PDB file of C-alpha atoms in Angstrom:
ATOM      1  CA  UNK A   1     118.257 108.846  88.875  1.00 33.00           C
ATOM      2  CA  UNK A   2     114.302 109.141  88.698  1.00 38.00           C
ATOM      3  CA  UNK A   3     112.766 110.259  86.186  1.00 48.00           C
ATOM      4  CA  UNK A   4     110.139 111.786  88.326  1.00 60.00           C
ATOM      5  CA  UNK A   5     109.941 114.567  90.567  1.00 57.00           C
ATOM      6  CA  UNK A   6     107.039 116.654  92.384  1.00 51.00           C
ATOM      7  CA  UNK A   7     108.564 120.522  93.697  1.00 59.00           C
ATOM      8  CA  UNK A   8     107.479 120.795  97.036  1.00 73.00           C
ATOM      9  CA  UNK A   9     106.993 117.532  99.270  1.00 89.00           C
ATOM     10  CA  UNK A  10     104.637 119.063 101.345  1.00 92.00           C
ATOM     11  CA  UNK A  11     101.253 121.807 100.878  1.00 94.00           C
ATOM     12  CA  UNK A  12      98.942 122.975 103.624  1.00 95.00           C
ATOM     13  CA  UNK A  13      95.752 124.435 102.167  1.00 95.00           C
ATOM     14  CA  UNK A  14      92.948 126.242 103.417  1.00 96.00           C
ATOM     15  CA  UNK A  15      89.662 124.031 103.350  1.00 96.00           C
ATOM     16  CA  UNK A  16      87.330 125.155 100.197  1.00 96.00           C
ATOM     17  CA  UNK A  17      90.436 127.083  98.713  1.00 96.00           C
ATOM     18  CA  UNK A  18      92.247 125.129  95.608  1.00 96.00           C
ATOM     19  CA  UNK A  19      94.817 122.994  95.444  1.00 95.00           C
ATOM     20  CA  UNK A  20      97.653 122.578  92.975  1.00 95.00           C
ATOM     21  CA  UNK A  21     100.128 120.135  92.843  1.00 95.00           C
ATOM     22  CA  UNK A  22     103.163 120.173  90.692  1.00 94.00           C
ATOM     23  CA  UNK A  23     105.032 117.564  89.222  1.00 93.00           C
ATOM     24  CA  UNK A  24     108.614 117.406  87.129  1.00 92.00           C
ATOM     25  CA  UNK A  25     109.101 114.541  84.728  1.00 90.00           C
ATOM     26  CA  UNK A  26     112.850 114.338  82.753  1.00 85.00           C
ATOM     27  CA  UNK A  27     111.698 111.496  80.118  1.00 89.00           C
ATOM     28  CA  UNK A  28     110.564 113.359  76.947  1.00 90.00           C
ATOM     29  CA  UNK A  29     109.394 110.208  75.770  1.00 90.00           C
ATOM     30  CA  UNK A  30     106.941 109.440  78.435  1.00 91.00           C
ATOM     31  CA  UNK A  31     103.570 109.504  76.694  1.00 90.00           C
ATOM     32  CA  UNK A  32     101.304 108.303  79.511  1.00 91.00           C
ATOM     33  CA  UNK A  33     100.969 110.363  83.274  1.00 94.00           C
ATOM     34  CA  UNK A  34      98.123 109.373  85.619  1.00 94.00           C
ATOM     35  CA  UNK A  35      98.238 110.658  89.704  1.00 96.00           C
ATOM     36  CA  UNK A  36      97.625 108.995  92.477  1.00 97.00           C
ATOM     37  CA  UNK A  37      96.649 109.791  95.739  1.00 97.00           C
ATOM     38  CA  UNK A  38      97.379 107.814  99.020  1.00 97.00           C
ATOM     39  CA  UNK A  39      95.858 108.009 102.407  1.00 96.00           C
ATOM     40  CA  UNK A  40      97.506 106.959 105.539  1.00 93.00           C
ATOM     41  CA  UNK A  41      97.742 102.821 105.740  1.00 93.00           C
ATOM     42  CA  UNK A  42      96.068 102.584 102.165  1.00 95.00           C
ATOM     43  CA  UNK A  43      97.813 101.718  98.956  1.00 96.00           C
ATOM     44  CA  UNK A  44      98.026 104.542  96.157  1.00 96.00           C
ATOM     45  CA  UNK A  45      93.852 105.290  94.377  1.00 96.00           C
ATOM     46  CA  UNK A  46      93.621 106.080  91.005  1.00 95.00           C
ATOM     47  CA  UNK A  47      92.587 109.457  90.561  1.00 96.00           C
ATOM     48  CA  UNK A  48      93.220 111.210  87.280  1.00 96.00           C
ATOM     49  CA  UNK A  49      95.722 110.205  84.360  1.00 94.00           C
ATOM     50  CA  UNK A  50      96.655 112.212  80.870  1.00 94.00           C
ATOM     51  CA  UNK A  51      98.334 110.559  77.788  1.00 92.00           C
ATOM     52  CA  UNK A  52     100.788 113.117  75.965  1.00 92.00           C
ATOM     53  CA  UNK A  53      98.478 113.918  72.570  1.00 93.00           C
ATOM     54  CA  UNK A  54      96.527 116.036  75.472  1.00 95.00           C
ATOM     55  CA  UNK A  55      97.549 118.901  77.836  1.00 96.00           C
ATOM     56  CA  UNK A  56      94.414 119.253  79.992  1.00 97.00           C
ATOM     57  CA  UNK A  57      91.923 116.964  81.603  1.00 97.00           C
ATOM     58  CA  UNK A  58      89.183 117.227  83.527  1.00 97.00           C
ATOM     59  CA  UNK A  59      87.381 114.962  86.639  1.00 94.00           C
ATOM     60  CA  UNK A  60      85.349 115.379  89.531  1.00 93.00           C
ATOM     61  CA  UNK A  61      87.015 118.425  91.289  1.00 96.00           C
ATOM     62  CA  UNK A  62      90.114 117.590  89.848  1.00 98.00           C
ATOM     63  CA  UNK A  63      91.968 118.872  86.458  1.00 98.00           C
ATOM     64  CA  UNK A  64      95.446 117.413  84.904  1.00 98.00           C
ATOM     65  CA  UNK A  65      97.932 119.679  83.166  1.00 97.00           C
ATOM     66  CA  UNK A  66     100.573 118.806  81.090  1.00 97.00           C
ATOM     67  CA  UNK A  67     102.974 120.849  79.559  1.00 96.00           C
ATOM     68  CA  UNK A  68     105.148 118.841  77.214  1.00 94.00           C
ATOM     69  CA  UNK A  69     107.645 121.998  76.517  1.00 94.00           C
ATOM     70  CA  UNK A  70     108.716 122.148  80.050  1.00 94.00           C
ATOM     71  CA  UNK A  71     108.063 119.071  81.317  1.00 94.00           C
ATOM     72  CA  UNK A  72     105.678 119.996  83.919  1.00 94.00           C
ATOM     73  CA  UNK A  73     102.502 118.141  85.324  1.00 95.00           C
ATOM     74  CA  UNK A  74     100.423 119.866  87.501  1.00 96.00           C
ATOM     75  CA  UNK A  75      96.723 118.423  89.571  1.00 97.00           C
ATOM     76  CA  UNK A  76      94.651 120.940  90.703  1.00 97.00           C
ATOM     77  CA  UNK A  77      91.781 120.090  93.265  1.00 97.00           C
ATOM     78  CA  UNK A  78      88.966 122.429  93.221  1.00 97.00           C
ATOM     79  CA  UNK A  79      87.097 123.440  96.600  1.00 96.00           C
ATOM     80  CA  UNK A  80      89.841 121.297  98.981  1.00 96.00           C
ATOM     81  CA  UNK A  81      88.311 118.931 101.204  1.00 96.00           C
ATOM     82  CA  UNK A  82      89.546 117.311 104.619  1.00 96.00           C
ATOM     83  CA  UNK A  83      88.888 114.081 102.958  1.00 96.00           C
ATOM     84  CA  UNK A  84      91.748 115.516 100.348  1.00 97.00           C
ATOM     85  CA  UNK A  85      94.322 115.028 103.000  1.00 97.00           C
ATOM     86  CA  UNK A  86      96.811 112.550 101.663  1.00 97.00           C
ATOM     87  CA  UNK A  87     100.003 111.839 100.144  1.00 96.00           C
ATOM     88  CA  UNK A  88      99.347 112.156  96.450  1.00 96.00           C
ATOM     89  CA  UNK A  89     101.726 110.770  93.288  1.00 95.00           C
ATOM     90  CA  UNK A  90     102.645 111.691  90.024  1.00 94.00           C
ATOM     91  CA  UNK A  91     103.782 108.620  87.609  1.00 93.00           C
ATOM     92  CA  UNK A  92     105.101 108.632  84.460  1.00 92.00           C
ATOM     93  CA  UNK A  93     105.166 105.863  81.928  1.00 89.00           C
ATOM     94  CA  UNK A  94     106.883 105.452  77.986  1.00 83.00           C
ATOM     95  CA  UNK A  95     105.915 101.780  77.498  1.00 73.00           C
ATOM     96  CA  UNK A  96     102.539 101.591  78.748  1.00 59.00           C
ATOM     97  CA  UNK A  97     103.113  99.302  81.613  1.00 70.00           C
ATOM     98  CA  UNK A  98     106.407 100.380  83.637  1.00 83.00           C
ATOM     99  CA  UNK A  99     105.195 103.071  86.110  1.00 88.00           C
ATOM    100  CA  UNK A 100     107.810 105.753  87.237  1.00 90.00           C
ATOM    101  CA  UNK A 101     106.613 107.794  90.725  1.00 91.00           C
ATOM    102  CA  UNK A 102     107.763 110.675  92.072  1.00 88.00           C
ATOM    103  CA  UNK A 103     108.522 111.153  95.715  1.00 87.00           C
ATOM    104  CA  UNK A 104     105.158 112.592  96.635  1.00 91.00           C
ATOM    105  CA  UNK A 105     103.318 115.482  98.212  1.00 94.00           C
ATOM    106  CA  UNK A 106     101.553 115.333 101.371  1.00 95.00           C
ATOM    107  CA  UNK A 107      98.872 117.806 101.527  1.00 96.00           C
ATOM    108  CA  UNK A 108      97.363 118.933 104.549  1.00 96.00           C
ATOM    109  CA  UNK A 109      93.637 120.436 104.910  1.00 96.00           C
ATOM    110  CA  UNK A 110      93.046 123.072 107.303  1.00 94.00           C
ATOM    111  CA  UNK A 111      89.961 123.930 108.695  1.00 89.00           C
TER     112      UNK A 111
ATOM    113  CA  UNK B   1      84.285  93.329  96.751  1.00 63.00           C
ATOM    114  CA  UNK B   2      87.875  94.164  96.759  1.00 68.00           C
ATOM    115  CA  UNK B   3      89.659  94.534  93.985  1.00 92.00           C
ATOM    116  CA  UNK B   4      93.179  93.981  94.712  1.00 97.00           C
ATOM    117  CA  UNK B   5      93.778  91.338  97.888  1.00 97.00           C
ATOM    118  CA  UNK B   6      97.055  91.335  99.959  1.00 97.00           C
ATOM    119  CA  UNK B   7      97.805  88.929 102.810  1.00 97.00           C
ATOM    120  CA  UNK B   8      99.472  89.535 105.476  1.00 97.00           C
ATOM    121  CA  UNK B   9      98.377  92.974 105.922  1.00 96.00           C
ATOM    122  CA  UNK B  10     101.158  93.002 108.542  1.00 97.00           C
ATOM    123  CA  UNK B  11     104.028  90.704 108.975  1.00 97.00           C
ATOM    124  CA  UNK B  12     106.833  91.272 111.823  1.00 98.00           C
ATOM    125  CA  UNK B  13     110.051  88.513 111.510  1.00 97.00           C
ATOM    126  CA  UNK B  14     113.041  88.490 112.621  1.00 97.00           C
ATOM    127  CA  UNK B  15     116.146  88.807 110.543  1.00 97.00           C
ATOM    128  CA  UNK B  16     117.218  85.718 108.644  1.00 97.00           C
ATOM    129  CA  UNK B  17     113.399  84.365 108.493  1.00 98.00           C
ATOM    130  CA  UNK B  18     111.679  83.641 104.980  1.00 98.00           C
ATOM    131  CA  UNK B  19     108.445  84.931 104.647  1.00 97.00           C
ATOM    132  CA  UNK B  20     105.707  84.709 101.391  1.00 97.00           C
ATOM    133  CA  UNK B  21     103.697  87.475 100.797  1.00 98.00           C
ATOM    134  CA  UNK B  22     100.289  86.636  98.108  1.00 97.00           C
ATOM    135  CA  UNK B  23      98.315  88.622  96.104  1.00 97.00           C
ATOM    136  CA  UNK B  24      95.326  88.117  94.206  1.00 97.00           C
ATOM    137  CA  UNK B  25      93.079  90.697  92.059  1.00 97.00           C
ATOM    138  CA  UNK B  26      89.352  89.870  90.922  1.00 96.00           C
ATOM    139  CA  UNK B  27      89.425  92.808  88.096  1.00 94.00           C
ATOM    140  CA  UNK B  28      90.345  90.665  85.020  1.00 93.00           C
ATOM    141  CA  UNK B  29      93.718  91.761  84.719  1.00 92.00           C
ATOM    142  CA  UNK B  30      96.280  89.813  82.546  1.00 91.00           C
ATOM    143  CA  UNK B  31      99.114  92.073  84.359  1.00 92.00           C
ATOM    144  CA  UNK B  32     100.118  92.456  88.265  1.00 94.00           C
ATOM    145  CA  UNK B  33     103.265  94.421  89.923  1.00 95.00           C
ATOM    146  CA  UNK B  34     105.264  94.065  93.224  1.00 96.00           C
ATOM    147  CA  UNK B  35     105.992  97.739  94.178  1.00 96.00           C
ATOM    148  CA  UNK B  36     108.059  98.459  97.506  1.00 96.00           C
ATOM    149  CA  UNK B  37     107.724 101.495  99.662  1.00 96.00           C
ATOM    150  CA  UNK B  38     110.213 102.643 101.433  1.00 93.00           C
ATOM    151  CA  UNK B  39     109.976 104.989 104.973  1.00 91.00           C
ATOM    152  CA  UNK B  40     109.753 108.274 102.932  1.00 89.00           C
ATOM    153  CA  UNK B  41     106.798 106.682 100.570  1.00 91.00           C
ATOM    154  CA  UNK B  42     109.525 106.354  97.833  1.00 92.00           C
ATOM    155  CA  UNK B  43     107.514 103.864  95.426  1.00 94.00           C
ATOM    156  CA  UNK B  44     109.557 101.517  93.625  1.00 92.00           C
ATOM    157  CA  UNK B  45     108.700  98.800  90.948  1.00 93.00           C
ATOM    158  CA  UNK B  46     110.443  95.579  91.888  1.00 94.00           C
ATOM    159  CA  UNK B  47     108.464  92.815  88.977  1.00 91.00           C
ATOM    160  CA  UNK B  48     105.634  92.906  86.997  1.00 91.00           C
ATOM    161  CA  UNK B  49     103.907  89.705  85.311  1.00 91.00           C
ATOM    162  CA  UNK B  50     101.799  89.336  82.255  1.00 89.00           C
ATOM    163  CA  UNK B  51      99.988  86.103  81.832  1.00 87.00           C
ATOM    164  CA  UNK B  52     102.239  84.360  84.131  1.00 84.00           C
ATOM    165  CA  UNK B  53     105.090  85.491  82.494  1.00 87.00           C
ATOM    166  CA  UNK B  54     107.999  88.157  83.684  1.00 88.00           C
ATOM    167  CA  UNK B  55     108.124  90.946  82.159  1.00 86.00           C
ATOM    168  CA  UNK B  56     109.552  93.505  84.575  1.00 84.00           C
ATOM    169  CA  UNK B  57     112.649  92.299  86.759  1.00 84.00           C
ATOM    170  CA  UNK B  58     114.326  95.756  88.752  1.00 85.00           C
ATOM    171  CA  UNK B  59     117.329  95.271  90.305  1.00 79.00           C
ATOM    172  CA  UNK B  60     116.521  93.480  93.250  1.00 88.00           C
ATOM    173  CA  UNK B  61     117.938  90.637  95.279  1.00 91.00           C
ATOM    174  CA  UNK B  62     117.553  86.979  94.325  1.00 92.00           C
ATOM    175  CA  UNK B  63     116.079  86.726  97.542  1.00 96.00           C
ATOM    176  CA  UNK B  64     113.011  88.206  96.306  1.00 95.00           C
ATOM    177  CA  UNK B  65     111.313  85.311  94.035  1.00 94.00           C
ATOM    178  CA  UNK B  66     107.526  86.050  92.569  1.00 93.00           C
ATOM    179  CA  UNK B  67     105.468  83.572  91.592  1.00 93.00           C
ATOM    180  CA  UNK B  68     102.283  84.034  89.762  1.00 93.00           C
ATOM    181  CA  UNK B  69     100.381  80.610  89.713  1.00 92.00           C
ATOM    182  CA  UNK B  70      97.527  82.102  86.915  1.00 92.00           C
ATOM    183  CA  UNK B  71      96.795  85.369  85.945  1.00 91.00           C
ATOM    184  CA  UNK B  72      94.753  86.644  89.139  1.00 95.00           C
ATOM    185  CA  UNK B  73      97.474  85.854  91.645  1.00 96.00           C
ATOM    186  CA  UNK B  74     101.043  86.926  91.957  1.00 96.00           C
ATOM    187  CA  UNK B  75     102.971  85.839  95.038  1.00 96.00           C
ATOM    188  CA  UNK B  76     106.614  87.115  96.687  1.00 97.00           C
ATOM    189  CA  UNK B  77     108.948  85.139  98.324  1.00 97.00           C
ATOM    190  CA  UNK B  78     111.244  86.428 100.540  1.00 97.00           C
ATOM    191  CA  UNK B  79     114.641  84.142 101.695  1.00 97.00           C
ATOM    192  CA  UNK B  80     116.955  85.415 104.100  1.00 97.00           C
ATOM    193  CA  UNK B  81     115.132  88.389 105.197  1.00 97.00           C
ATOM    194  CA  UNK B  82     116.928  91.400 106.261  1.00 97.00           C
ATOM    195  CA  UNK B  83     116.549  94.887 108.120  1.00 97.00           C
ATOM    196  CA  UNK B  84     116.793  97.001 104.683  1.00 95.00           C
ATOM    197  CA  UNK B  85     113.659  94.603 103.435  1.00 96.00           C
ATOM    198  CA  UNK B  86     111.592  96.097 106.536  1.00 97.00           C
ATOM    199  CA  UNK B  87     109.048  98.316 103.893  1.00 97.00           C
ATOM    200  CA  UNK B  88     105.505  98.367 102.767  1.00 98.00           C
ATOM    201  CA  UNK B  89     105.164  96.109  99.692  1.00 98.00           C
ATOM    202  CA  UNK B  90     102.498  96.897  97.668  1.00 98.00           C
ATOM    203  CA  UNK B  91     100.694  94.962  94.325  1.00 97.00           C
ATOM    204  CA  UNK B  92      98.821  96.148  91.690  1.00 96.00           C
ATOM    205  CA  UNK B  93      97.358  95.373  88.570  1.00 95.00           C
ATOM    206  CA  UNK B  94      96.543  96.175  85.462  1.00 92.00           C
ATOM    207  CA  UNK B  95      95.136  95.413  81.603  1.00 88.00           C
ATOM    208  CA  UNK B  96      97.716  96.096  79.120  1.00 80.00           C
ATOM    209  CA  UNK B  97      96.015  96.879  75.636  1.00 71.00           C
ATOM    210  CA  UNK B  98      93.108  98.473  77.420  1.00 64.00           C
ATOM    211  CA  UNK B  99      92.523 102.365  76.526  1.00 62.00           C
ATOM    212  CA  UNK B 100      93.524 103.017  80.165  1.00 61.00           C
ATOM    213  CA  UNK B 101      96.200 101.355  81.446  1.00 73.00           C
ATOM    214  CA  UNK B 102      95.518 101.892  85.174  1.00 87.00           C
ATOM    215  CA  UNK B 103      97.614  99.781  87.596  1.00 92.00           C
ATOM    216  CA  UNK B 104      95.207  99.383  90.482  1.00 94.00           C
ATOM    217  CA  UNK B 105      96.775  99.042  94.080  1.00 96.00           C
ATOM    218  CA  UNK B 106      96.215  96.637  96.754  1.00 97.00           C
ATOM    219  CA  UNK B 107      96.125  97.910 100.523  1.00 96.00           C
ATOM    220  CA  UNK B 108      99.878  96.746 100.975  1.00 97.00           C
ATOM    221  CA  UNK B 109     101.419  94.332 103.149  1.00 98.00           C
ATOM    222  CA  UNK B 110     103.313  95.929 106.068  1.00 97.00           C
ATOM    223  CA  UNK B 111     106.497  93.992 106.655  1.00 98.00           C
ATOM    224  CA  UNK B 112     109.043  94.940 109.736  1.00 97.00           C
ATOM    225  CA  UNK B 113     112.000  92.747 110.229  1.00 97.00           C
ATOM    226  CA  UNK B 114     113.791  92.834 113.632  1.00 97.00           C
TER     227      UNK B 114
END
């Protein structure tokens, strides 16, 4: 089975409110998680990634959380944007080079 | 500019065709990846190469064959193609070694067998 799961496939947010996105991850020995996000007819951008010696970054609008106890990864998106509409990706990744997705959660922006 | 390069950007064939797919990234990268994505934007890792060499072979078909020429191009072949193959095939690429080991994604190459 994967390895990799997000909880809700889809999440309609209120422009300027934020965003979170949660993903599940069953491989306790996955040491590297990075999320992608992918707009329609466009291959997967790079947006944010977290290697497991931290629990919390930080990037433009957007923060990673890890939680190694539960095995939880979570993006948030501050101040939601149209231009935020997309499908976006968790991956996970134990040998540095063999990328694991999840299934993805579309996120819709509403004016 | 761009980073990663796939041509065709759409392919349509009909069953039993075989069809090449190529790839080429501009970024350095000693590593590039054949992902396929499926109608529900499943994305799977199919091969991966690192300095011309396999290091990644998923269960997949024998009638998928990459090729990767040097380190800045990696090609698929396709024999035989079939209605299951119809997907969005994706490459990417990537340093290993580097502090961030970011695959980077081409734009994908539509294919639709009939």
């Amino acid at each position: 089975g994967e390895s990799v799961g997000l909880h809700l496939p889809t999440l309609s947010v209120q422009e300027g409110d934020n965003s979170i996105i949660n993903c599940a991850y069953s491989n306790s020995a996955s040491d590297y998680f990075i999320w992608y996000k992918q707009e329609s007819g466009k291959g997967p951008q790079f947006i944010i990634d977290i290697r497991s010696n931290m629990d919390k970054r930080q990037g433009q609008r957007v923060t990673v959380l890890l939680n190694k106890t539960v095995k939880h990864l979570s993006l948030q998106i501050a101040a939601t944007q149209p231009g935020d509409s997309a499908v976006y990706f968790c991956a996970e990744s134990h040998n540095d080079y063999k990328l694991s997705f999840g299934a993805g959660t579309t996120v819709t922006v509403r004016a | 500019d761009t980073a990663v390069s796939q041509t065709p950007k759409y392919l349509v064939t009909q069953m039993g065709n075989d069809k090449s797919i190529k790839c080429e990234q501009n970024l350095g990268h000693d590593t590039m990846y054949w992902y396929k994505q499926d109608s529900k934007k499943f994305l799977k890792i199919m091969f991966s190469y690192n300095n011309k060499e396999l290091i990644i072979n998923e269960t997949v078909p024998n009638r998928f064959s990459p090729k990767s020429p040097d380190k800045a191009h990696l090609n698929l072949h396709i024999n035989s193609l079939e209605l299951g193959d119809s997907a969005v095939y994706f490459c990417a690429s990537s340093q290993l070694g580097a502090e961030q080991e970011t695959q980077y994604f081409g734009p994908g190459t539509r294919l639709l067998v009939l």
